[in-house]
Amino acid sequence: MKLTFAIQGGDFIHAGHPSSEVKKVLKQLNIDNKIIKNVVIALYEAEVNVVAHAYSGTVNVEIDENKITILVTDEGPGIPDIDLAMKPGYSTASKSVQEMGFGAGMGLPNIKKNTDEMWLETEVGKGTKVKMLNYFS
Amino acid sequence: MTEQTQYHALKVDAIKCIGCTHCMKSCPTEAIRVIKGLAVIDHESCVDCGQCHRVCPTNAFYVEQDDLAKIRGFKYRVILFPSIMIGQFPEKYSENQIYEGLMKIGFTHVYEVEQPLQLLIDSVKEYCANPVNTKPAISAYCPAIIRLIQSRYPSLTENIILRKAPYDLAAHFAIERFMLEGAQRDEIGLFYATPCIAKIASVKSPGGERESIVDGIINMNHLYNEVMKVISEDEAEDHSIQRQNLSSEGVLWSLTRGESRNFGSRSMAIDGIHNVVRFLERLENDQVKGIDFLELRACDQSCAGGILLTGNRFMNVERLERRARRYPLAKDIPFSNIKVDVEKLKQKLIIDSIHPKPVFIFGKDRIKAMEKIDRAQRIVCFLPGIDCGACGAPNCHALADDMVNNKAKMSDCIFLQQMWEDEGRITPNKAFLNVQKKWGTNRFKADCNKKGRRNEGF
């Protein structure tokens, strides 16, 4: 089954909607609570990344019997140095974003920690694609 | 995990219910549907919060309770009640007059449950200090919240503090005290006056949750009525010996922040079931950081806003807050007042375990559930999205879910019906009969005596 959501850059108020909806579905599918938690945390981080850095984005979720694959695509500045971005604590978030309690530099590291597989594709000046995969068992 | 039907205290009176959808719309777990013009509660989803009872304009929800006459069979007839009971009486009646009123209607002993509270405070503090226990620790005080967590937020079940509520504390305390005086257990009749429907359900649930320690449960507003019939304006005897273990914290315990002010370095108190639902959603998403203690209560203003309480909740709060100032702090009440074996009593406060009881509305088969969710999502596209409730479901999503579960039909949606009529796919007569079948013939009658008539808005 598939789910699609749109994310608006800069809209911190509504960040978290896709992850809540995905959680609702996973709960109804009798998925282990710990796995649901991992998926929700990873997706929420990815959402906040789009909200904090990009102009707009989409979340495409695909769920089958054994796994959930989430593709978050954004139109934004892209990531100049992926290795640096993956480093815990490294952040390029603006001061105003950090004042709102975001941008602690844990986004990508947290996604990696909470997924079974993760791919990152980015083009500076164009945008970023994050693909996350979690198995149900 | 064994599947057991839970006991539910709420029932719908088919004569009073007019199927007005108020309850269905306010139910936090979408447990109500209107079927053939009557509200029907789905017992698997219901958490006994009593929201439906609160919003019903025709008082069609009623609560089963034990007969007060049941107390006659016991030598020691004990009425246990949370301190909130005192708050609902008119200002002019003193605590002693109220106690005397309770004794006039047949009780021999009056016990406010929040005593000896220091034992419970210590026990909860001990629990929270143990690093093994999941943070934030959630109080097990409100039975509707426990059920909500078990069914809707099963992953948070492990956060619930495995310590009982004052109700159990006082019940065990009373038993120990009377046994000490030489009473036999079967001579002691314990009756609990409850402000809350969920408490009735949790006391009466078969197996799993707990063995009922009380012999009967009485609605607080019923008890209020009985006392008001016999209460005297005269100076009453001094009954303060019966509340010698009652503390300032005890008087405030059932109010909002009553617990949270005692625990944790960062604690929160949330009241109102819809507020709690929104908060638990965040907590489950791991968006709440650094909080160590959570007090969650289903009713607005906590027990002062209990369904079975008389009077205005804010006035109840005010009276109790003033009352609390006259009582000592729990830690200043000497343990020697307790007289019974403190360690034994403390043991009784421990809950062995609380299990998750998730509700799977599409069944447990993952592939089938996925197909159903997929279909429901497609159905939603055809529904108007205004959540009017005319189909008998609380919103369009719930109707779509009901449809894929074969509990509703496409023609239940009046918008779709209108469209089909326009397209000539069904006759106007058939469409009318569909709606009539759903809501009964009475909904179409001109009747100046029906609820919601002129000058009698809901």
Coordinates of C-alpha atoms in Angstrom, one line a residue:
Chain A
M1 CA 0.0 0.0 0.0
K2 CA 1.1 3.6 -0.6
L3 CA 0.8 6.9 1.2
T4 CA 1.8 10.3 0.0
F5 CA 2.3 13.6 1.8
A6 CA 3.5 17.1 0.9
I7 CA 5.8 19.1 3.2
Q8 CA 6.1 22.8 3.1
G9 CA 9.6 24.3 3.8
G10 CA 9.6 26.6 6.9
D11 CA 6.3 25.2 8.2
F12 CA 7.4 24.0 11.6
I13 CA 3.8 24.1 12.9
H14 CA 2.7 21.2 10.8
A15 CA 5.9 19.2 10.8
G16 CA 5.0 15.7 12.2
H17 CA 1.8 15.1 10.4
P18 CA 3.2 12.5 8.0
S19 CA 4.9 10.6 10.8
S20 CA 1.8 10.6 12.9
E21 CA -0.3 9.2 9.9
V22 CA 2.3 6.5 9.1
K23 CA 2.3 5.6 12.8
K24 CA -1.5 5.2 12.8
V25 CA -1.3 2.8 9.8
L26 CA 1.6 0.7 11.2
K27 CA -0.3 0.4 14.6
Q28 CA -3.2 -1.1 12.7
L29 CA -0.9 -3.6 11.0
N30 CA 0.2 -5.1 14.2
I31 CA 3.8 -4.1 13.8
D32 CA 6.2 -4.4 16.7
N33 CA 6.1 -1.2 18.8
K34 CA 9.9 -0.7 18.8
I35 CA 10.0 -0.8 15.0
I36 CA 7.1 1.7 14.7
K37 CA 9.0 4.0 17.0
N38 CA 12.1 3.7 14.9
V39 CA 10.2 4.5 11.7
V40 CA 8.4 7.4 13.3
I41 CA 11.6 9.0 14.7
A42 CA 13.4 8.6 11.4
L43 CA 10.6 10.0 9.4
Y44 CA 10.1 12.9 11.8
E45 CA 13.8 13.8 11.5
A46 CA 13.6 13.7 7.7
E47 CA 10.5 15.9 7.8
V48 CA 12.2 18.5 10.0
N49 CA 15.2 18.4 7.7
V50 CA 12.9 19.5 4.8
V51 CA 11.1 22.0 6.9
A52 CA 14.3 23.5 8.2
H53 CA 16.4 23.6 5.1
A54 CA 14.4 23.1 1.9
Y55 CA 11.6 24.9 0.0
S56 CA 9.2 22.0 -0.4
G57 CA 9.2 18.3 -0.3
T58 CA 7.2 15.1 -0.6
V59 CA 7.0 11.9 1.4
N60 CA 6.3 8.7 -0.4
V61 CA 5.6 5.7 1.7
E62 CA 5.4 2.1 0.5
I63 CA 4.4 -0.6 2.9
D64 CA 4.3 -4.3 2.1
E65 CA 4.1 -7.4 4.2
N66 CA 7.7 -7.3 5.4
K67 CA 9.0 -3.8 5.2
I68 CA 8.3 -0.1 4.9
T69 CA 10.2 2.1 2.5
I70 CA 10.0 5.8 2.8
L71 CA 11.3 8.3 0.2
V72 CA 11.6 11.9 1.2
T73 CA 12.4 14.2 -1.7
D74 CA 13.0 17.9 -1.4
E75 CA 13.7 20.9 -3.6
G76 CA 16.3 22.8 -1.7
P77 CA 19.9 23.8 -1.3
G78 CA 21.3 20.2 -1.3
I79 CA 24.1 19.0 0.9
P80 CA 27.6 20.1 -0.1
D81 CA 29.4 17.6 2.2
I82 CA 27.6 14.5 3.1
D83 CA 30.2 13.1 5.4
L84 CA 30.1 16.3 7.5
A85 CA 26.3 16.2 7.5
M86 CA 26.3 12.7 8.8
K87 CA 28.5 13.7 11.7
P88 CA 26.5 13.9 14.9
G89 CA 26.3 17.5 16.2
Y90 CA 27.2 19.1 12.9
S91 CA 24.5 21.6 11.8
T92 CA 24.1 24.2 9.1
A93 CA 20.6 25.2 10.5
S94 CA 20.1 28.9 10.7
K95 CA 20.1 30.6 14.1
S96 CA 16.4 31.2 14.0
V97 CA 15.7 27.5 13.3
Q98 CA 18.0 26.6 16.3
E99 CA 16.1 29.0 18.5
M100 CA 13.0 27.0 17.8
G101 CA 14.6 23.9 19.3
F102 CA 15.6 22.3 16.0
G103 CA 18.9 22.0 14.2
A104 CA 20.9 20.2 16.8
G105 CA 22.9 18.4 14.1
M106 CA 21.3 15.0 14.9
G107 CA 18.9 14.7 11.9
L108 CA 20.8 12.5 9.5
P109 CA 22.7 10.6 12.2
N110 CA 19.3 9.8 13.9
I111 CA 17.8 8.7 10.6
K112 CA 20.7 6.3 10.1
K113 CA 20.4 5.0 13.7
N114 CA 16.7 4.3 13.4
T115 CA 16.6 2.6 10.0
D116 CA 17.8 -0.7 8.7
E117 CA 19.0 0.8 5.4
M118 CA 19.4 4.4 4.3
W119 CA 20.4 6.1 1.0
L120 CA 21.2 9.7 0.4
E121 CA 21.3 11.4 -2.9
T122 CA 21.9 15.1 -3.2
E123 CA 22.7 17.8 -5.7
V124 CA 23.8 21.2 -4.5
G125 CA 21.4 23.9 -5.6
K126 CA 18.7 21.4 -6.6
G127 CA 17.7 19.2 -3.7
T128 CA 18.0 16.0 -1.7
K129 CA 16.5 12.5 -1.6
V130 CA 16.6 10.4 1.5
K131 CA 15.4 6.8 1.2
M132 CA 14.8 4.9 4.4
L133 CA 14.0 1.2 4.8
N134 CA 12.8 -0.7 7.9
Y135 CA 12.0 -4.4 8.0
F136 CA 9.1 -5.6 10.2
S137 CA 11.0 -8.5 11.6
Chain B
M1 CA -2.6 -12.8 26.3
T2 CA -6.1 -14.0 26.9
E3 CA -9.0 -12.2 25.2
Q4 CA -11.6 -11.1 27.7
T5 CA -14.5 -8.9 27.3
Q6 CA -14.1 -6.0 29.6
Y7 CA -16.8 -4.9 31.9
H8 CA -18.4 -1.5 30.9
A9 CA -20.5 0.5 33.3
L10 CA -22.2 2.7 30.7
K11 CA -25.4 1.6 29.1
V12 CA -27.8 3.4 26.7
D13 CA -31.4 3.8 27.5
A14 CA -33.2 3.0 24.2
I15 CA -36.3 5.0 25.2
K16 CA -34.4 8.2 26.0
C17 CA -31.8 8.1 23.2
I18 CA -32.8 10.1 20.2
G19 CA -29.7 9.3 18.1
C20 CA -28.7 12.9 18.1
T21 CA -24.9 12.1 17.4
H22 CA -23.6 14.3 20.2
C23 CA -22.0 11.4 22.0
M24 CA -20.7 9.9 18.7
K25 CA -18.9 13.1 17.8
S26 CA -17.3 13.6 21.2
C27 CA -16.0 10.1 21.8
P28 CA -12.2 10.2 21.9
T29 CA -11.9 6.6 20.6
E30 CA -14.6 6.7 18.0
A31 CA -16.4 3.9 19.8
I32 CA -19.9 5.0 19.2
R33 CA -22.1 4.5 16.1
V34 CA -25.8 5.4 15.6
I35 CA -27.6 2.4 14.4
K36 CA -31.3 2.4 13.7
G37 CA -31.6 5.8 15.5
L38 CA -29.8 4.6 18.7
A39 CA -26.3 5.2 20.0
V40 CA -24.4 1.9 20.2
I41 CA -21.1 1.6 22.1
D42 CA -18.4 -0.7 20.7
H43 CA -17.1 -2.3 23.9
E44 CA -13.7 -3.1 22.5
S45 CA -12.9 0.5 21.8
C46 CA -14.6 2.1 24.7
V47 CA -12.3 3.3 27.6
D48 CA -15.1 4.3 29.9
C49 CA -14.1 8.0 30.0
G50 CA -17.8 9.0 30.2
Q51 CA -17.5 11.8 27.6
C52 CA -20.7 10.5 26.0
H53 CA -22.6 10.6 29.3
R54 CA -21.4 14.2 29.8
V55 CA -22.6 15.5 26.4
C56 CA -25.9 13.6 26.1
P57 CA -28.7 16.1 26.0
T58 CA -31.4 13.6 26.9
N59 CA -29.5 11.8 29.7
A60 CA -29.8 8.6 27.8
F61 CA -26.6 7.1 29.3
Y62 CA -26.9 5.5 32.6
V63 CA -24.5 3.8 35.0
E64 CA -25.1 0.6 36.8
Q65 CA -24.5 0.7 40.5
D66 CA -25.0 -1.3 43.6
D67 CA -28.0 -0.9 45.8
L68 CA -27.4 1.0 49.0
A69 CA -29.5 -1.6 50.8
K70 CA -26.6 -4.0 50.2
I71 CA -24.7 -2.5 53.2
R72 CA -27.2 -3.9 55.7
G73 CA -25.7 -7.3 55.8
F74 CA -22.4 -6.2 57.4
K75 CA -21.4 -5.4 60.9
Y76 CA -18.8 -2.8 59.9
R77 CA -20.3 -0.7 57.1
V78 CA -17.6 1.5 55.7
I79 CA -18.1 4.2 53.1
L80 CA -14.9 5.0 51.2
F81 CA -14.7 8.1 49.1
P82 CA -12.2 10.4 47.6
S83 CA -11.9 13.8 49.3
I84 CA -13.6 15.4 46.3
M85 CA -17.0 14.2 47.8
I86 CA -16.8 16.9 50.5
G87 CA -16.2 19.6 47.9
Q88 CA -19.6 19.2 46.3
F89 CA -21.7 20.0 49.4
P90 CA -23.0 23.5 50.0
E91 CA -20.5 25.6 51.9
K92 CA -22.7 25.8 55.0
Y93 CA -22.3 22.1 55.8
S94 CA -19.2 21.2 57.8
E95 CA -17.2 18.1 57.3
N96 CA -18.7 16.7 60.5
Q97 CA -22.2 17.4 59.4
I98 CA -21.5 15.5 56.1
Y99 CA -19.9 12.6 58.0
E100 CA -22.9 12.5 60.3
G101 CA -25.3 12.5 57.3
L102 CA -23.4 9.4 55.9
M103 CA -23.8 7.7 59.2
K104 CA -27.5 8.5 59.3
I105 CA -28.0 6.6 56.0
G106 CA -26.5 3.5 57.5
F107 CA -22.7 3.6 57.5
T108 CA -20.8 2.9 60.7
H109 CA -17.5 4.3 59.5
V110 CA -16.5 7.1 57.1
Y111 CA -13.1 7.0 55.4
E112 CA -11.7 9.4 52.9
V113 CA -9.4 7.4 50.7
E114 CA -6.4 9.6 50.5
Q115 CA -4.9 8.4 53.8
P116 CA -2.4 7.5 55.0
L117 CA -1.0 9.1 51.9
Q118 CA 2.7 9.3 52.8
L119 CA 2.9 5.6 52.2
L120 CA 1.7 6.0 48.6
I121 CA 3.9 9.1 48.0
D122 CA 7.0 7.1 49.3
S123 CA 6.1 4.1 47.2
V124 CA 5.7 6.2 44.0
K125 CA 8.9 8.1 44.7
E126 CA 10.7 4.8 45.1
Y127 CA 9.3 3.5 41.8
C128 CA 10.3 6.7 39.9
A129 CA 13.8 6.7 41.4
N130 CA 14.5 3.2 40.0
P131 CA 16.5 3.7 36.8
V132 CA 15.1 0.4 35.4
N133 CA 11.6 2.0 35.0
T134 CA 10.7 3.7 31.8
K135 CA 10.6 7.5 31.8
P136 CA 8.5 9.6 31.8
A137 CA 6.6 7.6 34.5
I138 CA 2.9 7.8 34.0
S139 CA 0.6 7.7 37.0
A140 CA -1.8 4.8 37.2
Y141 CA -4.4 7.0 39.0
C142 CA -7.0 7.5 36.4
P143 CA -8.5 4.2 35.2
A144 CA -9.9 5.7 31.9
I145 CA -6.3 6.8 31.0
I146 CA -4.9 3.3 31.7
R147 CA -7.5 1.8 29.4
L148 CA -6.8 4.5 26.8
I149 CA -3.0 3.7 26.9
Q150 CA -3.6 0.0 26.8
S151 CA -5.8 0.1 23.7
R152 CA -4.5 3.1 21.8
Y153 CA -1.0 3.7 22.9
P154 CA 0.1 0.1 23.8
S155 CA 3.8 1.0 23.5
L156 CA 3.4 3.4 26.4
T157 CA 2.0 0.7 28.7
E158 CA 5.5 0.2 30.1
N159 CA 5.6 3.8 31.3
I160 CA 2.7 3.3 33.7
I161 CA 3.7 3.4 37.3
L162 CA 3.0 0.0 38.9
R163 CA 1.4 1.5 42.0
K164 CA -2.2 1.5 42.9
A165 CA -4.5 4.5 43.6
P166 CA -5.6 5.9 47.0
Y167 CA -8.8 3.8 46.6
D168 CA -6.8 0.6 47.2
L169 CA -4.6 2.2 49.8
A170 CA -7.6 3.1 51.9
A171 CA -9.5 -0.1 51.4
H172 CA -6.5 -2.2 52.6
F173 CA -5.9 0.3 55.4
A174 CA -9.5 0.0 56.6
I175 CA -9.5 -3.8 56.5
E176 CA -6.2 -3.9 58.5
R177 CA -7.6 -1.5 61.0
F178 CA -10.8 -3.4 61.7
M179 CA -9.0 -6.7 61.8
L180 CA -6.8 -5.2 64.4
E181 CA -9.9 -4.4 66.4
G182 CA -10.9 -8.0 66.2
A183 CA -13.2 -7.9 63.2
Q184 CA -13.6 -10.8 60.8
R185 CA -13.1 -10.0 57.1
D186 CA -16.6 -11.1 56.2
E187 CA -18.1 -8.7 58.8
I188 CA -16.5 -5.7 57.0
G189 CA -18.5 -4.2 54.2
L190 CA -16.5 -1.8 52.1
F191 CA -18.4 0.5 49.8
Y192 CA -16.8 3.0 47.5
A193 CA -18.5 6.2 46.4
T194 CA -17.1 7.0 42.9
P195 CA -17.1 10.3 41.0
C196 CA -16.2 8.3 37.9
I197 CA -17.5 5.7 35.5
A198 CA -14.1 4.3 34.6
K199 CA -13.6 3.4 38.3
I200 CA -16.8 1.3 38.3
A201 CA -15.6 -0.5 35.2
S202 CA -12.1 -1.2 36.6
V203 CA -13.4 -2.4 39.9
K204 CA -15.9 -4.7 38.2
S205 CA -13.8 -6.0 35.4
P206 CA -13.5 -9.8 35.5
G207 CA -10.0 -11.1 36.0
G208 CA -6.9 -9.5 34.6
E209 CA -7.0 -6.1 36.1
R210 CA -7.7 -6.8 39.7
E211 CA -9.8 -8.7 42.3
S212 CA -12.4 -6.3 43.6
I213 CA -11.5 -5.4 47.1
V214 CA -14.8 -3.5 47.8
D215 CA -18.2 -5.1 48.3
G216 CA -20.1 -2.5 46.5
I217 CA -19.8 0.7 44.5
I218 CA -22.1 3.7 44.7
N219 CA -22.4 6.6 42.4
M220 CA -21.3 9.8 44.2
N221 CA -24.3 11.8 43.0
H222 CA -26.7 9.2 44.3
L223 CA -24.9 9.3 47.7
Y224 CA -25.0 13.1 47.6
N225 CA -28.8 12.9 47.2
E226 CA -29.2 10.5 50.0
V227 CA -27.1 12.5 52.4
M228 CA -28.9 15.8 51.5
K229 CA -32.2 14.2 52.5
V230 CA -31.0 13.5 56.0
I231 CA -28.3 16.1 56.7
S232 CA -28.9 18.2 59.8
E233 CA -28.4 21.9 60.2
D234 CA -27.4 21.4 63.8
E235 CA -23.9 21.2 65.2
A236 CA -22.6 17.7 64.5
E237 CA -20.4 15.5 66.7
D238 CA -16.7 15.6 66.2
H239 CA -15.7 12.8 63.7
S240 CA -12.2 14.1 63.1
I241 CA -10.6 10.9 64.5
Q242 CA -11.7 9.2 61.3
R243 CA -9.6 11.5 59.3
Q244 CA -6.6 11.7 61.5
N245 CA -4.4 10.5 58.6
L246 CA -5.8 12.9 56.1
S247 CA -3.2 15.4 54.8
S248 CA -3.2 18.6 52.8
E249 CA -1.8 16.6 49.8
G250 CA -4.5 14.0 50.3
V251 CA -7.3 16.6 50.0
L252 CA -5.7 17.9 46.8
W253 CA -4.7 14.5 45.3
S254 CA -7.8 14.1 43.1
L255 CA -7.4 17.6 41.6
T256 CA -5.3 18.6 38.7
R257 CA -1.6 18.8 39.8
G258 CA -2.6 16.9 42.9
E259 CA -0.1 14.2 42.1
S260 CA 2.4 15.9 39.8
R261 CA 3.3 18.6 42.4
N262 CA 4.8 15.8 44.6
F263 CA 7.0 14.0 42.0
G264 CA 9.8 14.4 39.6
S265 CA 12.1 17.3 38.9
R266 CA 10.1 18.0 35.7
S267 CA 6.5 16.9 35.9
M268 CA 3.4 17.7 33.9
A269 CA -0.3 17.4 34.6
I270 CA -2.8 17.1 31.8
D271 CA -6.6 17.0 32.3
G272 CA -9.4 16.4 29.8
I273 CA -9.4 13.2 27.6
H274 CA -9.0 15.0 24.3
N275 CA -6.0 16.9 25.7
V276 CA -4.5 13.7 26.9
V277 CA -5.0 12.0 23.5
R278 CA -3.1 14.9 21.7
F279 CA -0.3 14.7 24.3
L280 CA 0.1 10.9 24.1
E281 CA 0.3 11.2 20.4
R282 CA 3.4 13.4 20.8
L283 CA 4.8 11.3 23.6
E284 CA 4.6 8.2 21.4
N285 CA 6.4 10.0 18.6
D286 CA 9.2 10.7 21.0
Q287 CA 8.7 14.5 20.8
V288 CA 8.5 15.0 24.6
K289 CA 11.9 15.3 26.1
G290 CA 13.2 15.5 29.7
I291 CA 9.9 15.0 31.5
D292 CA 10.0 12.4 34.3
F293 CA 6.5 12.3 35.8
L294 CA 3.1 12.6 34.1
E295 CA -0.3 13.0 35.7
L296 CA -3.0 12.3 33.1
R297 CA -6.6 12.6 34.0
A298 CA -9.6 12.0 31.7
C299 CA -11.9 14.7 33.1
D300 CA -11.5 18.4 32.9
Q301 CA -10.4 19.6 36.4
S302 CA -9.7 16.0 37.1
C303 CA -12.1 14.3 39.6
A304 CA -13.7 17.6 40.4
G305 CA -15.1 17.4 36.9
G306 CA -16.1 13.7 37.4
I307 CA -19.2 12.5 35.6
L308 CA -21.0 11.4 38.8
L309 CA -20.3 14.5 40.8
T310 CA -22.8 17.1 41.7
G311 CA -22.2 20.8 41.4
N312 CA -19.8 23.0 39.6
R313 CA -16.3 21.6 39.1
F314 CA -14.5 24.9 39.7
M315 CA -16.5 25.5 42.9
N316 CA -15.5 22.0 44.1
V317 CA -11.9 22.8 43.4
E318 CA -12.1 26.1 45.3
R319 CA -13.7 24.4 48.4
L320 CA -11.1 21.7 48.4
E321 CA -8.2 24.1 48.0
R322 CA -9.4 26.0 51.0
R323 CA -9.9 22.8 52.9
A324 CA -6.4 21.6 52.2
R325 CA -4.9 24.6 54.0
R326 CA -6.4 23.3 57.3
Y327 CA -4.7 20.0 57.1
P328 CA -1.1 19.1 57.9
L329 CA 1.5 18.0 55.4
A330 CA 1.6 14.2 54.9
K331 CA 5.1 13.9 56.1
D332 CA 4.2 15.6 59.4
I333 CA 1.5 13.1 60.3
P334 CA 3.1 10.6 62.7
F335 CA 3.4 7.0 61.4
S336 CA 2.2 6.0 64.9
N337 CA -1.3 7.2 63.8
I338 CA -1.5 4.4 61.2
K339 CA -1.3 1.6 63.8
V340 CA -1.3 -1.2 61.2
D341 CA 1.7 -2.9 59.7
V342 CA 3.1 -0.3 57.3
E343 CA 5.3 -2.7 55.4
K344 CA 2.4 -5.0 54.7
L345 CA 0.3 -2.1 53.6
K346 CA 3.0 -0.9 51.2
Q347 CA 3.2 -4.4 49.6
K348 CA -0.5 -4.1 48.8
L349 CA 0.1 -1.0 46.8
I350 CA 2.2 -2.8 44.2
I351 CA 0.6 -3.7 40.9
D352 CA 2.1 -6.8 39.3
S353 CA 1.8 -5.8 35.7
I354 CA -0.3 -3.9 33.2
H355 CA -0.5 -5.4 29.7
P356 CA -1.1 -3.7 26.4
K357 CA -4.5 -4.5 24.9
P358 CA -4.2 -3.0 21.3
V359 CA -7.4 -2.8 19.3
F360 CA -6.9 -3.8 15.6
I361 CA -10.0 -2.4 13.8
F362 CA -9.0 -4.3 10.6
G363 CA -8.2 -7.6 12.2
K364 CA -4.8 -9.1 13.0
D365 CA -4.0 -10.5 9.5
R366 CA -1.5 -8.0 8.2
I367 CA -2.1 -8.5 4.5
K368 CA -5.9 -8.3 4.8
A369 CA -5.5 -5.3 7.0
M370 CA -3.4 -3.6 4.4
E371 CA -5.9 -4.3 1.7
K372 CA -8.7 -2.9 3.9
I373 CA -6.7 0.3 4.7
D374 CA -6.0 0.7 0.9
R375 CA -9.7 0.3 0.1
A376 CA -10.8 2.6 2.9
Q377 CA -8.4 5.3 1.5
R378 CA -10.0 5.0 -1.9
I379 CA -13.5 5.2 -0.5
V380 CA -12.7 8.3 1.4
C381 CA -12.1 10.1 -2.0
F382 CA -15.8 9.7 -2.7
L383 CA -17.1 11.0 0.6
P384 CA -17.8 14.7 1.2
G385 CA -15.3 15.1 4.0
I386 CA -17.5 17.3 6.2
D387 CA -17.9 14.7 8.9
C388 CA -21.6 15.5 9.2
G389 CA -22.5 12.2 11.0
A390 CA -25.7 11.6 9.1
C391 CA -24.4 8.2 8.2
G392 CA -24.2 7.1 11.8
A393 CA -20.4 7.2 12.0
P394 CA -18.4 10.1 13.6
N395 CA -16.5 11.1 10.4
C396 CA -16.0 10.2 6.8
H397 CA -12.8 8.2 7.6
A398 CA -14.7 6.1 10.2
L399 CA -17.5 5.5 7.7
A400 CA -14.9 4.3 5.2
D401 CA -13.4 2.0 7.8
D402 CA -16.8 0.6 8.7
M403 CA -17.5 0.0 5.0
V404 CA -14.4 -2.1 4.5
N405 CA -15.3 -4.0 7.7
N406 CA -18.8 -4.7 6.2
K407 CA -20.4 -2.6 9.0
A408 CA -21.7 0.1 6.7
K409 CA -22.8 0.6 3.1
M410 CA -22.0 3.2 0.4
S411 CA -25.7 4.3 0.6
D412 CA -25.3 5.2 4.3
C413 CA -23.7 8.5 3.0
I414 CA -26.5 10.9 2.2
F415 CA -24.2 12.8 -0.2
L416 CA -23.6 9.8 -2.3
Q417 CA -27.3 9.0 -2.1
Q418 CA -28.2 12.4 -3.4
M419 CA -25.7 12.1 -6.2
W420 CA -27.0 8.6 -7.2
E421 CA -30.6 10.0 -7.2
D422 CA -29.5 12.8 -9.5
E423 CA -27.8 10.3 -11.8
G424 CA -31.0 8.2 -11.7
R425 CA -29.2 5.2 -10.2
I426 CA -31.7 4.9 -7.3
T427 CA -35.3 6.1 -6.9
P428 CA -36.1 9.0 -4.5
N429 CA -38.3 6.6 -2.6
K430 CA -35.5 4.1 -2.1
A431 CA -33.2 6.9 -1.0
F432 CA -35.8 8.1 1.6
L433 CA -36.3 4.6 2.9
N434 CA -32.5 4.2 3.4
V435 CA -32.4 7.2 5.6
Q436 CA -35.5 6.2 7.4
K437 CA -34.1 2.8 8.1
K438 CA -31.0 4.4 9.6
W439 CA -32.7 7.0 11.8
G440 CA -36.2 5.6 12.4
T441 CA -39.5 7.1 11.4
N442 CA -39.7 9.4 14.4
R443 CA -36.9 11.7 13.0
F444 CA -39.3 12.7 10.2
K445 CA -42.3 13.5 12.3
A446 CA -43.3 17.1 13.1
D447 CA -43.3 17.0 16.9
C448 CA -43.2 20.1 19.1
N449 CA -42.4 18.0 22.1
K450 CA -39.2 16.4 20.8
K451 CA -35.8 17.4 22.2
G452 CA -34.3 20.3 20.5
R453 CA -37.6 22.0 19.8
R454 CA -38.2 25.7 19.9
N455 CA -36.7 27.5 22.9
E456 CA -35.0 24.3 24.1
G457 CA -31.6 24.3 22.3
F458 CA -29.1 21.7 23.3

